[in-house]
């Protein structure tokens, strides 16, 4: 018994289709490898810390899905920004927690932290525009009690200051059985499933290719660059984030099954981007190698 990796073989019945496919593959190889070897890209790659963080979380839990707070710690270690956040475990002291929080003039979003509830807004696991301690207390006590009654796996509550002016995108990746890690970018937030305005690329890619991706979604690039009197967003930070993300999922394709950052908030020019929510799913041991008898 010897461990080997099984690769599906694509069949072509049309010579023109085969030639076109091989041409595109050659173009992708030259583009991606050229970017990988460039000094600028190499200097900006910070995936080593992200790999260590992933392995640490994988050891701590038997679950393949990271919680939002774990996922955001991984993103931060890679160099992808997240909002400042505060975590209260399900058995934590809510009164002490609220006393330590600054509420004067701030608006917060409260979210359940769970490995099993990934789409929290659909299950009442998100509360927006919380301005008073009483609102946070009510959400925490109600949702923690509800999770106890329904046997939901809830670790606690994540509290984050709400982001103001922004454009919401979705950034994600999955492992294609032929091409490996592929990256998705498109219109995000609650409109993702409604409009499905997204585009894909095989990872990794550089900032120039990231900009071409944005240009493939009708109107998006113009919108991001400031349409009419609308503020210009931080395109430099967005393109850098897309490049960093693509190299990270490429480097960690043996560990990561999928990533979904939705929404990815693109802030006004000079203010960067923020991953407001994320779900990271790891590969199981069975997915990492397939054994056949030879």
XYZ file of C-alpha atoms in Angstrom:
294
model
C 0.000 0.000 0.000
C 1.554 3.289 -1.101
C 0.165 6.802 -0.714
C -0.253 8.596 -3.999
C -2.384 11.526 -5.024
C -5.142 10.839 -7.548
C -5.566 13.519 -10.206
C -8.554 13.558 -12.559
C -7.670 13.644 -16.258
C -9.611 16.021 -18.501
C -10.624 14.598 -21.890
C -10.897 16.787 -25.002
C -12.728 15.709 -28.130
C -12.085 18.931 -30.053
C -8.471 19.833 -31.008
C -9.271 23.560 -31.037
C -10.662 23.400 -27.505
C -7.546 21.525 -26.354
C -5.219 24.061 -27.985
C -7.149 26.990 -26.488
C -7.073 25.433 -23.013
C -3.339 24.725 -23.171
C -2.696 28.294 -24.323
C -4.648 29.715 -21.393
C -2.822 27.415 -18.968
C 0.536 28.516 -20.349
C -0.468 32.181 -20.013
C -1.574 31.613 -16.426
C 1.667 29.788 -15.598
C 3.834 32.588 -16.941
C 1.758 35.290 -15.236
C 1.503 33.663 -11.820
C 5.089 32.435 -11.660
C 6.356 35.792 -12.849
C 4.446 37.481 -10.077
C 5.651 34.951 -7.517
C 9.273 35.615 -8.395
C 8.974 39.391 -8.410
C 10.763 41.187 -5.611
C 7.745 43.313 -4.721
C 5.431 40.350 -4.240
C 8.005 38.332 -2.333
C 8.570 41.244 0.052
C 4.844 41.553 0.755
C 4.140 37.893 1.431
C 3.500 37.199 5.106
C 1.943 33.736 4.961
C 4.327 32.008 7.377
C 2.685 33.432 10.490
C -0.718 32.552 9.074
C 0.369 28.930 8.591
C 1.537 28.684 12.204
C -1.720 30.191 13.449
C -3.761 27.728 11.392
C -1.841 24.763 12.744
C -2.297 25.997 16.311
C -6.076 26.265 15.944
C -6.220 22.873 14.201
C -4.545 21.297 17.246
C -6.901 22.993 19.699
C -10.153 21.705 18.231
C -11.476 18.675 16.401
C -13.744 20.911 14.305
C -12.739 21.762 10.737
C -14.501 25.150 10.909
C -12.812 27.987 12.775
C -14.891 30.428 14.761
C -15.055 33.989 13.530
C -12.637 35.211 16.194
C -10.139 32.443 15.324
C -10.497 33.181 11.633
C -9.857 36.856 12.157
C -6.742 36.125 14.178
C -5.465 34.072 11.242
C -6.261 36.870 8.782
C -4.435 39.382 10.967
C -1.368 37.141 11.101
C -1.367 37.069 7.294
C -1.661 40.856 7.039
C -5.376 41.261 6.299
C -6.982 43.896 8.518
C -9.986 43.248 10.782
C -11.931 45.637 13.055
C -10.930 45.989 16.689
C -13.009 43.464 18.587
C -13.891 42.382 22.114
C -14.832 38.823 23.084
C -16.982 37.681 26.002
C -17.246 33.888 26.577
C -20.668 32.396 27.178
C -19.957 32.076 30.912
C -18.315 35.514 31.181
C -19.293 38.397 33.470
C -21.398 40.704 31.303
C -21.391 43.531 33.859
C -17.585 43.715 34.071
C -17.384 43.448 30.295
C -19.756 46.378 29.762
C -17.940 48.492 32.346
C -14.710 48.153 30.386
C -16.300 49.140 27.043
C -16.317 52.735 25.706
C -19.882 53.567 24.611
C -19.762 57.350 24.314
C -20.801 58.172 20.740
C -19.935 54.700 19.409
C -22.076 52.138 17.596
C -21.394 48.432 17.963
C -22.355 45.179 16.282
C -22.754 42.106 18.499
C -22.371 38.617 17.039
C -22.524 35.086 18.329
C -19.263 33.156 18.177
C -20.001 29.598 17.056
C -18.482 26.788 15.007
C -21.870 25.525 13.890
C -23.759 28.783 13.174
C -21.869 30.216 10.193
C -24.646 32.407 8.730
C -25.431 34.228 11.936
C -27.668 36.939 10.493
C -30.138 34.294 9.266
C -30.565 32.894 12.785
C -30.766 36.129 14.772
C -27.156 35.883 15.838
C -26.288 39.476 14.883
C -27.447 42.774 16.388
C -26.550 46.128 14.758
C -26.389 49.737 15.939
C -26.004 48.974 19.631
C -25.326 52.290 21.394
C -26.158 51.513 25.001
C -24.822 48.889 27.456
C -28.393 47.716 28.070
C -28.765 46.755 24.404
C -25.606 44.637 24.501
C -26.671 43.001 27.769
C -30.099 42.133 26.384
C -28.626 40.556 23.238
C -26.053 38.548 25.191
C -28.445 37.190 27.784
C -31.214 36.421 25.294
C -29.029 34.690 22.713
C -26.922 32.738 25.209
C -30.098 31.480 26.879
C -31.587 30.627 23.498
C -28.488 28.677 22.484
C -28.727 26.706 25.739
C -32.361 25.851 25.031
C -31.621 24.732 21.457
C -28.263 23.012 22.145
C -26.467 25.317 19.711
C -22.683 25.287 20.000
C -22.020 28.901 21.091
C -18.696 30.018 22.573
C -19.712 33.566 23.424
C -20.226 37.033 21.959
C -18.016 39.171 19.741
C -18.474 42.935 19.943
C -17.043 45.235 17.254
C -17.324 48.929 16.551
C -19.387 49.444 13.405
C -17.624 50.627 10.255
C -18.945 53.805 8.617
C -18.660 54.620 4.890
C -17.672 51.517 2.949
C -18.242 49.370 -0.103
C -19.026 45.756 0.777
C -17.394 43.003 -1.275
C -17.095 39.252 -0.894
C -13.654 37.625 -1.023
C -13.353 33.873 -0.889
C -11.542 30.772 -2.034
C -12.152 27.084 -2.559
C -10.079 24.155 -3.784
C -10.873 23.065 -7.319
C -10.029 19.383 -7.962
C -8.099 20.337 -11.124
C -6.771 23.876 -10.650
C -6.277 23.862 -6.893
C -7.091 27.028 -4.901
C -9.252 29.500 -6.822
C -10.225 32.969 -5.587
C -13.590 34.717 -5.847
C -14.210 38.466 -5.602
C -17.460 40.331 -6.132
C -20.317 42.335 -4.712
C -20.710 41.368 -1.065
C -22.866 41.737 2.005
C -26.481 40.582 1.885
C -26.579 41.183 -1.896
C -24.102 38.414 -2.784
C -26.613 35.633 -3.295
C -29.191 37.967 -4.870
C -27.085 39.439 -7.698
C -24.199 36.914 -7.881
C -21.876 39.521 -9.372
C -18.558 37.711 -8.905
C -15.500 36.651 -10.852
C -12.865 33.961 -10.293
C -9.119 33.443 -10.714
C -6.727 30.597 -10.081
C -4.350 31.544 -7.249
C -1.861 33.117 -6.958
C -2.003 36.449 -8.773
C -0.583 39.950 -8.407
C -2.217 43.365 -7.998
C -2.466 43.963 -11.740
C -4.474 40.775 -12.191
C -6.585 41.695 -9.159
C -7.497 44.974 -10.843
C -8.453 43.122 -14.020
C -10.757 40.932 -11.926
C -12.547 43.965 -10.494
C -12.936 45.341 -14.025
C -14.784 42.214 -15.119
C -17.750 43.022 -12.850
C -19.827 45.654 -14.621
C -19.575 49.039 -12.922
C -17.646 47.835 -9.860
C -14.256 49.338 -10.682
C -15.847 52.694 -11.538
C -17.836 52.549 -8.308
C -14.726 51.821 -6.230
C -12.747 54.612 -7.877
C -15.393 57.220 -7.063
C -18.446 57.510 -9.303
C -19.634 61.106 -9.776
C -19.630 62.695 -6.306
C -19.120 59.444 -4.400
C -15.927 59.135 -2.329
C -13.002 57.227 -3.768
C -12.225 53.999 -1.925
C -8.801 52.697 -0.879
C -7.959 50.842 -4.085
C -4.294 50.384 -3.152
C -5.220 48.594 0.067
C -7.846 46.488 -1.714
C -5.491 45.323 -4.461
C -2.798 44.513 -1.902
C -5.320 42.515 0.134
C -6.401 40.512 -2.923
C -2.793 39.728 -3.792
C -1.926 38.751 -0.214
C -5.037 36.595 0.063
C -4.312 34.764 -3.197
C -0.774 33.849 -2.137
C -1.912 32.787 1.304
C -4.559 30.328 0.049
C -2.079 29.114 -2.579
C 0.621 28.457 0.024
C -1.834 26.776 2.413
C -3.822 24.718 -0.101
C -2.952 21.504 1.760
C -4.485 22.913 4.948
C -7.327 25.199 3.849
C -10.459 23.828 2.196
C -12.308 27.151 1.824
C -12.418 30.744 3.029
C -15.271 33.232 2.900
C -14.793 36.869 3.894
C -18.181 38.532 3.623
C -18.358 41.398 3.832
C -14.922 42.736 3.047
C -15.340 46.448 3.749
C -13.428 48.741 1.394
C -13.046 52.039 3.238
C -12.478 55.565 1.852
C -9.092 56.302 0.292
C -6.259 56.042 2.801
C -8.304 54.115 5.393
C -7.668 50.567 4.172
C -9.973 47.556 4.139
C -11.504 45.449 6.920
C -12.669 41.846 6.967
C -15.956 42.236 8.865
C -16.817 38.529 8.938
C -15.064 35.352 7.881
C -15.478 31.582 7.821
C -12.376 29.406 7.380
C -12.799 25.662 6.835
C -9.787 23.368 7.107
C -9.168 20.183 5.164
C -9.676 16.875 6.895
C -6.840 14.349 6.950
C -8.774 12.273 4.424
C -8.829 15.201 1.998
C -5.083 15.710 2.091
C -4.140 12.373 0.586
C -5.930 9.572 -1.254
C -4.630 6.024 -0.882
C -4.889 3.435 -3.632
C -3.219 0.085 -4.097
C -0.547 -0.035 -6.753
